[in-house]
Coordinates of C-alpha atoms in Angstrom, one line a residue:
M149 CA 88.6 129.5 84.7
T150 CA 86.0 127.6 83.0
T151 CA 87.0 128.1 79.5
L152 CA 89.5 125.0 78.1
T153 CA 92.7 126.2 76.5
P154 CA 93.5 123.8 73.6
I155 CA 97.0 124.6 72.6
L156 CA 98.4 121.5 72.7
T157 CA 95.1 119.6 72.2
K158 CA 94.5 122.0 69.6
N159 CA 94.3 119.6 66.4
W160 CA 93.8 116.1 68.3
D161 CA 90.3 115.8 66.3
Q162 CA 92.4 116.1 63.1
A163 CA 92.7 112.6 61.2
D164 CA 96.7 113.6 60.2
S165 CA 97.6 115.6 63.5
F166 CA 100.4 113.3 64.1
T167 CA 101.7 113.9 60.5
L168 CA 104.2 116.8 59.8
A169 CA 102.1 118.1 57.4
G170 CA 99.3 118.2 59.4
Y171 CA 101.1 120.1 62.1
E172 CA 102.6 122.7 60.1
R173 CA 99.2 123.0 58.7
E174 CA 98.5 124.4 62.3
G175 CA 101.3 126.4 62.4
G176 CA 104.0 124.1 63.2
Y177 CA 107.6 124.9 63.2
R178 CA 107.0 128.9 63.0
A179 CA 107.8 128.7 66.6
L180 CA 111.7 127.3 65.4
R181 CA 112.2 129.9 62.7
K182 CA 111.4 132.2 65.0
A183 CA 113.8 130.9 67.9
L184 CA 116.6 130.5 64.8
G185 CA 116.2 134.3 64.6
L186 CA 116.8 134.8 68.7
A187 CA 120.2 134.5 70.6
P188 CA 119.7 130.8 72.9
D189 CA 120.2 133.3 76.2
E190 CA 117.3 135.2 74.9
I191 CA 115.4 132.1 74.7
V192 CA 116.4 131.3 78.3
Q193 CA 115.6 134.3 79.6
M194 CA 112.2 134.0 77.8
V195 CA 111.4 130.8 79.3
K196 CA 112.2 132.4 83.2
D197 CA 109.7 134.9 81.9
S198 CA 107.3 132.9 81.3
G199 CA 107.2 131.5 84.7
L200 CA 107.1 128.0 83.1
R201 CA 107.6 125.1 85.7
G202 CA 107.9 121.3 84.8
R203 CA 104.6 119.3 84.3
G204 CA 106.3 115.9 85.0
G205 CA 105.3 116.1 88.9
A206 CA 107.8 118.6 90.7
G207 CA 106.8 121.7 89.4
F208 CA 110.6 122.9 89.0
P209 CA 111.0 126.2 87.3
T210 CA 112.0 125.3 83.4
G211 CA 113.6 128.2 82.8
M212 CA 116.2 128.4 86.2
K213 CA 117.0 124.5 85.5
W214 CA 118.2 125.9 82.1
G215 CA 120.3 128.3 83.8
F216 CA 122.1 125.7 86.0
L217 CA 124.2 124.3 83.3
P218 CA 127.7 126.1 83.8
A219 CA 129.1 128.4 81.2
E220 CA 132.3 126.4 80.3
S221 CA 132.5 122.7 80.4
P222 CA 134.7 120.5 78.9
N223 CA 131.8 118.0 77.9
P224 CA 128.7 118.2 75.5
R225 CA 125.9 119.3 76.6
Y226 CA 122.7 117.4 76.4
L227 CA 118.8 117.6 76.5
V228 CA 116.9 114.7 78.0
V229 CA 113.3 114.4 77.6
N230 CA 111.3 112.4 80.5
A231 CA 108.7 110.2 78.3
D232 CA 108.7 107.6 81.3
E233 CA 105.1 107.9 82.1
S234 CA 103.7 104.9 84.0
E235 CA 102.4 106.2 87.5
P236 CA 99.3 104.9 87.9
G237 CA 96.4 107.3 86.6
T238 CA 98.9 109.3 84.8
C239 CA 98.2 109.4 81.4
K240 CA 99.0 112.8 79.5
D241 CA 102.0 112.3 77.6
I242 CA 101.5 109.1 76.1
P243 CA 98.2 110.8 74.2
L244 CA 100.2 113.7 73.1
M245 CA 103.1 112.1 71.9
M246 CA 100.4 109.9 70.0
A247 CA 98.2 112.7 68.4
N248 CA 100.9 115.3 68.1
P249 CA 104.7 114.5 68.1
H250 CA 105.9 117.1 66.3
V251 CA 105.0 119.7 68.6
L252 CA 107.5 117.9 71.1
V253 CA 109.5 117.4 68.6
E254 CA 109.7 121.3 68.1
G255 CA 110.0 122.0 71.8
V256 CA 113.6 119.7 71.3
I257 CA 114.6 121.6 68.9
I258 CA 114.1 124.8 70.5
S259 CA 115.4 123.8 73.8
S260 CA 118.1 122.2 72.8
Y261 CA 119.3 125.5 70.7
A262 CA 118.2 127.5 74.1
I263 CA 120.7 125.3 76.1
K264 CA 123.2 125.1 73.5
S265 CA 122.9 121.4 72.6
N266 CA 123.7 119.5 69.9
Q267 CA 122.5 116.1 71.2
A268 CA 119.2 115.4 72.5
F269 CA 117.6 112.1 73.3
I270 CA 113.7 111.1 74.4
Y271 CA 113.3 108.3 76.5
V272 CA 110.0 106.8 76.4
R273 CA 108.8 103.7 78.4
G274 CA 109.4 100.6 76.3
E275 CA 105.9 99.2 76.2
V276 CA 104.4 101.8 74.3
L277 CA 105.3 100.6 71.3
H278 CA 102.7 102.7 69.2
V279 CA 104.1 105.9 70.7
I280 CA 107.7 104.7 70.1
R281 CA 107.3 104.3 66.7
R282 CA 105.0 107.6 66.1
L283 CA 107.8 109.3 67.5
Q284 CA 110.0 107.6 65.2
Q285 CA 108.3 108.8 62.3
A286 CA 108.1 112.3 63.3
V287 CA 111.6 112.5 64.1
A288 CA 112.1 111.0 60.7
E289 CA 109.9 113.4 58.7
A290 CA 111.5 116.2 60.7
R291 CA 115.1 115.4 59.8
E292 CA 113.8 114.9 56.2
A293 CA 112.3 118.5 56.0
G294 CA 115.5 119.9 57.4
Y295 CA 114.7 120.6 60.8
I296 CA 116.8 118.3 62.4
G297 CA 120.4 117.7 61.5
T298 CA 123.4 119.5 60.0
N299 CA 122.8 123.5 59.4
I300 CA 119.1 123.7 60.3
L301 CA 117.0 126.1 58.1
G302 CA 120.6 127.6 57.0
S303 CA 120.8 128.7 61.0
G304 CA 124.3 127.3 61.3
Y305 CA 123.2 125.3 64.5
D306 CA 123.2 121.4 64.3
L307 CA 121.3 118.9 66.2
D308 CA 120.6 115.0 66.2
V309 CA 117.7 113.9 67.9
V310 CA 117.4 110.0 69.0
V311 CA 114.2 108.7 70.2
H312 CA 115.2 106.0 73.0
T313 CA 113.1 103.0 74.4
G314 CA 113.5 101.9 78.1
A315 CA 113.1 98.1 79.2
G316 CA 109.7 99.0 81.2
A317 CA 110.8 100.3 84.5
Y318 CA 109.2 103.1 86.8
I319 CA 112.1 104.1 88.4
C320 CA 113.6 105.1 85.4
G321 CA 111.0 107.7 85.6
E322 CA 113.3 109.8 88.3
E323 CA 115.7 111.4 86.5
T324 CA 119.1 110.1 88.0
A325 CA 117.8 106.5 87.0
L326 CA 116.6 107.4 83.5
L327 CA 120.6 108.7 82.9
D328 CA 121.9 105.3 84.1
S329 CA 119.4 103.3 82.1
L330 CA 120.2 105.5 78.6
E331 CA 123.9 105.1 79.4
G332 CA 123.4 101.3 79.5
Y333 CA 122.9 100.3 83.0
R334 CA 120.5 99.7 85.4
G335 CA 118.2 102.2 86.2
Q336 CA 118.9 103.2 89.8
P337 CA 118.7 106.8 91.4
R338 CA 122.2 108.4 91.6
L339 CA 123.7 110.2 94.4
K340 CA 123.3 113.9 94.2
P341 CA 125.0 116.1 94.3
P342 CA 126.6 116.3 91.3
F343 CA 123.6 117.0 90.1
P344 CA 122.4 116.4 86.5
A345 CA 123.0 119.9 85.3
V346 CA 126.6 120.1 85.9
S347 CA 127.8 116.2 85.5
G348 CA 124.6 114.3 83.8
L349 CA 124.8 112.3 80.8
Y350 CA 128.1 110.7 80.1
G351 CA 129.0 113.4 83.2
G352 CA 128.2 116.2 80.6
P353 CA 125.7 118.9 81.6
T354 CA 122.3 117.9 81.3
V355 CA 118.9 119.1 81.2
I356 CA 116.0 116.8 81.9
N357 CA 112.3 117.7 81.0
N358 CA 108.9 116.0 81.1
V359 CA 107.2 115.6 77.7
E360 CA 104.6 118.3 78.4
S361 CA 107.4 120.9 79.8
I362 CA 108.8 120.5 76.1
S363 CA 106.0 120.5 74.4
S364 CA 105.1 123.9 75.9
V365 CA 108.0 126.0 74.8
P366 CA 106.9 126.2 70.6
S367 CA 104.1 128.1 72.0
I368 CA 106.0 130.6 74.5
V369 CA 108.7 131.3 71.8
E370 CA 105.7 132.3 69.5
N371 CA 103.6 134.3 71.5
G372 CA 105.8 135.3 74.0
A373 CA 105.9 135.3 78.1
D374 CA 103.2 137.7 78.3
W375 CA 100.9 135.8 76.4
F376 CA 101.7 132.3 78.7
T377 CA 101.6 134.7 82.2
S378 CA 97.7 135.6 81.2
M379 CA 96.5 132.5 82.0
G380 CA 97.0 130.3 84.9
T381 CA 97.7 131.9 88.3
E382 CA 100.6 134.5 89.9
K383 CA 102.8 131.6 90.9
S384 CA 101.7 128.7 88.4
A385 CA 101.9 130.3 85.1
G386 CA 100.4 128.7 81.9
Y387 CA 98.0 125.9 80.7
G388 CA 98.2 122.1 81.5
I389 CA 96.7 118.9 80.3
F390 CA 94.4 117.6 83.6
S391 CA 93.5 113.8 82.7
L392 CA 90.2 112.9 84.5
S393 CA 89.9 109.1 84.7
G394 CA 87.7 107.1 87.0
H395 CA 84.1 107.3 88.2
V396 CA 83.5 110.2 85.7
T397 CA 81.0 110.9 83.3
R398 CA 83.7 112.1 80.3
P399 CA 87.0 111.0 81.2
G400 CA 89.4 112.5 79.1
Q401 CA 91.8 114.8 79.0
Y402 CA 91.0 118.2 79.4
E403 CA 93.7 121.5 79.2
A404 CA 93.1 124.2 80.7
P405 CA 94.9 127.2 82.8
L406 CA 96.3 125.9 85.9
G407 CA 94.4 127.4 89.1
I408 CA 91.1 125.7 87.9
T409 CA 88.6 123.5 90.3
L410 CA 87.9 120.1 90.0
R411 CA 84.3 121.1 90.3
E412 CA 84.9 123.2 87.2
L413 CA 86.5 120.4 85.7
L414 CA 83.6 117.9 86.8
D415 CA 81.1 120.1 85.3
M416 CA 82.9 120.0 81.5
A417 CA 83.3 116.0 82.1
G418 CA 79.3 115.8 83.0
G419 CA 80.2 115.1 86.3
I420 CA 80.5 112.0 88.7
R421 CA 78.7 108.9 86.6
E422 CA 74.9 109.0 87.3
G423 CA 73.6 108.0 90.3
H424 CA 76.4 108.4 92.0
R425 CA 78.6 111.1 94.3
L426 CA 82.3 111.4 95.0
K427 CA 84.3 109.9 97.8
F428 CA 87.7 110.8 97.1
W429 CA 89.8 111.6 94.5
T430 CA 93.9 112.6 93.6
P431 CA 94.9 115.6 92.5
G432 CA 98.1 114.6 91.0
G433 CA 98.3 110.8 90.3
S434 CA 98.8 107.8 92.9
S435 CA 101.9 109.5 94.5
T436 CA 99.8 112.6 95.8
P437 CA 98.1 112.7 99.1
I438 CA 94.0 111.8 98.2
F439 CA 91.3 114.6 98.3
T440 CA 87.8 114.4 99.0
E441 CA 84.6 116.3 98.2
E442 CA 85.5 119.1 100.5
H443 CA 88.7 120.0 98.2
L444 CA 86.2 120.5 95.2
D445 CA 87.1 124.0 94.8
V446 CA 90.9 124.1 95.8
P447 CA 92.5 126.2 92.5
L448 CA 94.6 123.1 91.2
D449 CA 97.3 125.0 91.2
F450 CA 101.2 124.1 92.7
E451 CA 100.7 126.0 95.8
S452 CA 96.9 125.9 96.3
V453 CA 97.0 122.2 96.5
G454 CA 100.3 122.0 98.4
A455 CA 98.9 124.7 101.0
A456 CA 95.8 122.0 101.0
G457 CA 98.0 119.3 102.2
S458 CA 98.7 117.3 98.9
M459 CA 101.0 118.2 95.3
L460 CA 99.4 118.8 91.9
G461 CA 101.7 116.5 90.6
T462 CA 101.3 115.4 86.9
R463 CA 97.5 116.6 87.3
A464 CA 96.5 113.1 86.9
L465 CA 92.7 113.4 88.5
Q466 CA 91.3 110.1 89.5
I467 CA 87.9 110.1 90.4
F468 CA 86.6 107.4 92.8
D469 CA 82.7 107.3 93.9
E470 CA 81.1 105.8 97.0
T471 CA 80.9 102.0 95.7
T472 CA 85.0 102.3 96.5
C473 CA 87.0 101.2 99.0
V474 CA 89.7 103.3 99.8
V475 CA 91.6 100.3 101.4
R476 CA 91.5 98.2 98.4
A477 CA 92.3 101.4 96.2
V478 CA 95.4 102.5 98.5
L479 CA 96.4 98.5 98.6
R480 CA 96.2 98.3 94.7
W481 CA 98.7 101.3 94.6
S482 CA 101.3 100.0 97.5
E483 CA 101.5 96.9 95.4
F484 CA 102.9 98.8 92.8
Y485 CA 105.4 100.7 94.4
A486 CA 106.4 97.2 96.4
H487 CA 107.0 95.8 92.6
E488 CA 108.6 99.0 90.7
S489 CA 111.1 99.3 93.6
C490 CA 114.6 99.2 92.4
G491 CA 115.5 97.9 95.9
K492 CA 118.4 100.3 95.9
C493 CA 117.7 101.7 99.4
T494 CA 116.5 99.7 102.8
P495 CA 113.4 102.2 103.6
C496 CA 111.7 102.2 100.2
R497 CA 112.6 98.6 99.7
E498 CA 111.4 97.2 102.7
G499 CA 109.2 99.5 103.6
T500 CA 106.9 99.3 100.3
Y501 CA 106.9 95.0 100.6
W502 CA 105.5 95.5 104.5
Y503 CA 102.9 97.9 102.8
K504 CA 101.9 95.5 100.7
Q505 CA 102.0 92.4 103.2
M506 CA 100.0 94.7 105.7
L507 CA 97.4 96.5 103.8
K508 CA 96.4 92.8 102.1
R509 CA 95.6 91.7 105.6
L510 CA 94.4 95.0 106.8
E511 CA 91.5 95.2 103.5
A512 CA 90.6 91.4 104.5
G513 CA 89.9 92.3 108.0
Q514 CA 92.8 90.5 109.7
G515 CA 94.0 93.5 111.4
E516 CA 93.5 95.5 114.5
E517 CA 93.3 99.5 115.3
E518 CA 97.2 98.7 116.4
D519 CA 98.0 98.2 113.1
L520 CA 97.2 101.4 111.8
E521 CA 99.8 102.7 113.8
T522 CA 102.3 100.4 113.0
L523 CA 101.8 101.7 108.9
L524 CA 101.9 105.2 110.0
D525 CA 105.0 104.7 112.2
L526 CA 106.4 102.6 108.8
S527 CA 105.6 105.7 106.7
D528 CA 107.6 107.8 108.9
N529 CA 110.7 105.8 108.6
I530 CA 110.1 106.1 104.8
L531 CA 109.5 109.5 104.3
G532 CA 112.4 111.6 103.6
R533 CA 114.9 108.2 104.1
S534 CA 114.5 106.9 101.0
F535 CA 116.9 107.5 98.0
C536 CA 114.9 108.9 95.7
A537 CA 110.9 110.1 95.5
L538 CA 109.2 106.6 94.7
G539 CA 109.4 106.1 98.4
D540 CA 107.9 109.2 99.8
G541 CA 105.3 109.0 96.8
A542 CA 104.3 105.5 98.2
T543 CA 103.5 106.9 101.3
S544 CA 101.1 109.5 100.6
P545 CA 97.8 107.6 99.8
V546 CA 98.7 105.5 103.0
V547 CA 99.0 108.3 105.4
S548 CA 96.3 110.4 103.8
S549 CA 93.7 107.8 103.7
I550 CA 93.9 106.3 107.4
K551 CA 93.5 110.4 108.1
L552 CA 90.3 110.8 106.2
F553 CA 88.8 107.3 106.2
R554 CA 90.2 105.8 109.6
D555 CA 86.4 104.6 110.0
E556 CA 86.5 102.9 106.8
Y557 CA 89.3 100.9 108.1
L558 CA 88.2 100.0 111.6
R559 CA 85.1 99.0 109.7
H560 CA 86.9 95.9 108.2
F561 CA 88.4 95.0 111.8
E562 CA 85.0 95.4 113.0
Q563 CA 83.2 93.1 110.3
G564 CA 85.9 90.8 109.6
G565 CA 86.8 91.8 106.3
C566 CA 85.7 94.3 103.3
P567 CA 82.3 95.9 103.6
F568 CA 82.1 96.6 100.1
D569 CA 81.2 95.0 96.9
P570 CA 84.5 95.2 94.3
A571 CA 82.0 94.7 91.6
K572 CA 80.0 97.6 92.4
S573 CA 82.6 99.9 91.5
T574 CA 83.1 98.4 88.3
L575 CA 81.4 100.1 84.9
W576 CA 78.7 97.6 84.8
G577 CA 78.4 96.6 88.8
G578 CA 77.5 100.3 89.8
A579 CA 75.4 101.7 86.6
K580 CA 72.4 102.6 87.6

């Protein structure tokens, strides 16, 4: 597992990696030509056989999701790419679109062809204007080259691709809220059923996939399902981008087989910053239960991380050393979720607000041990009772931090304030 698998990231070191010429030089759009020579159902079956699972967090089998589309529908089919990456610590899709946008565009064309859709949308977070411009450039280049438009490469297949910019709402990363936003409404999650595969965008059958999921399709089509399953684990096949950030010597994107461990990734990244030791980390972003040193050798695949009590999520590995106050970190994450809650349902709207208020007091040493039980009780009333997964995700750092670092919470009460110097966790304050 200690070998990196540069596939999506293989050309990132090239100065023109984001251009059509740079992408084609590395074999770009060969998979599209192969795909157009196959029947759409053959591609769906290939993706099913590959075991590709959604790379946006939930890990749902991609081919299976495509297979949910009804055989007959009076409405057009749509492909929507969720490029609304915005969770704290999650930072793989934006650099992927920046450095290699054409792999996403090629994936969009192949995937649209596979699900028999003639209209695709890439929904991008509005703040990342540099990424939006790069995607728009890539789509324009692909259209000019005949990869998008009418009668693509003489195949008789037509496709239009639209790059749509959101207005900066984390809730629009939830697929049905994304659809409402795309239709011009306020981004709020929809009641399910009906599910998007049956009634999604404009009431038509819709597939919604993450950037990395769709970007993985060209390599599967070109190399075959067996090639993809030769990497990763039996139930978590293939490769993925692992984003290491925080107190690590060489933070960055590490593309590796699923099932690699944090210990192995840290070896590649030069370890924890010099003179310090690992305290806690997130395996899948801030919405996943935190891990500690004892989880260094947990294989980073969906099943193993789940069995250890967390979620693989987006593989956003935020690394924190012993200078970090876990209460302060959880407070910061909770402030984010309180700010980004759409307010549609009471458990999330009120629960995240009270998380923020209570954690502020606790971090300042103005609470008591009974408050921890109140936090856990509050979490029980959010988890599984919210309209969408935002509320569930907000409970993860709170519950896991109390479980793993209860003594640290108590130290705040005993000392009447935070026992940590915030400057020590900064790059300059913690340096030796």
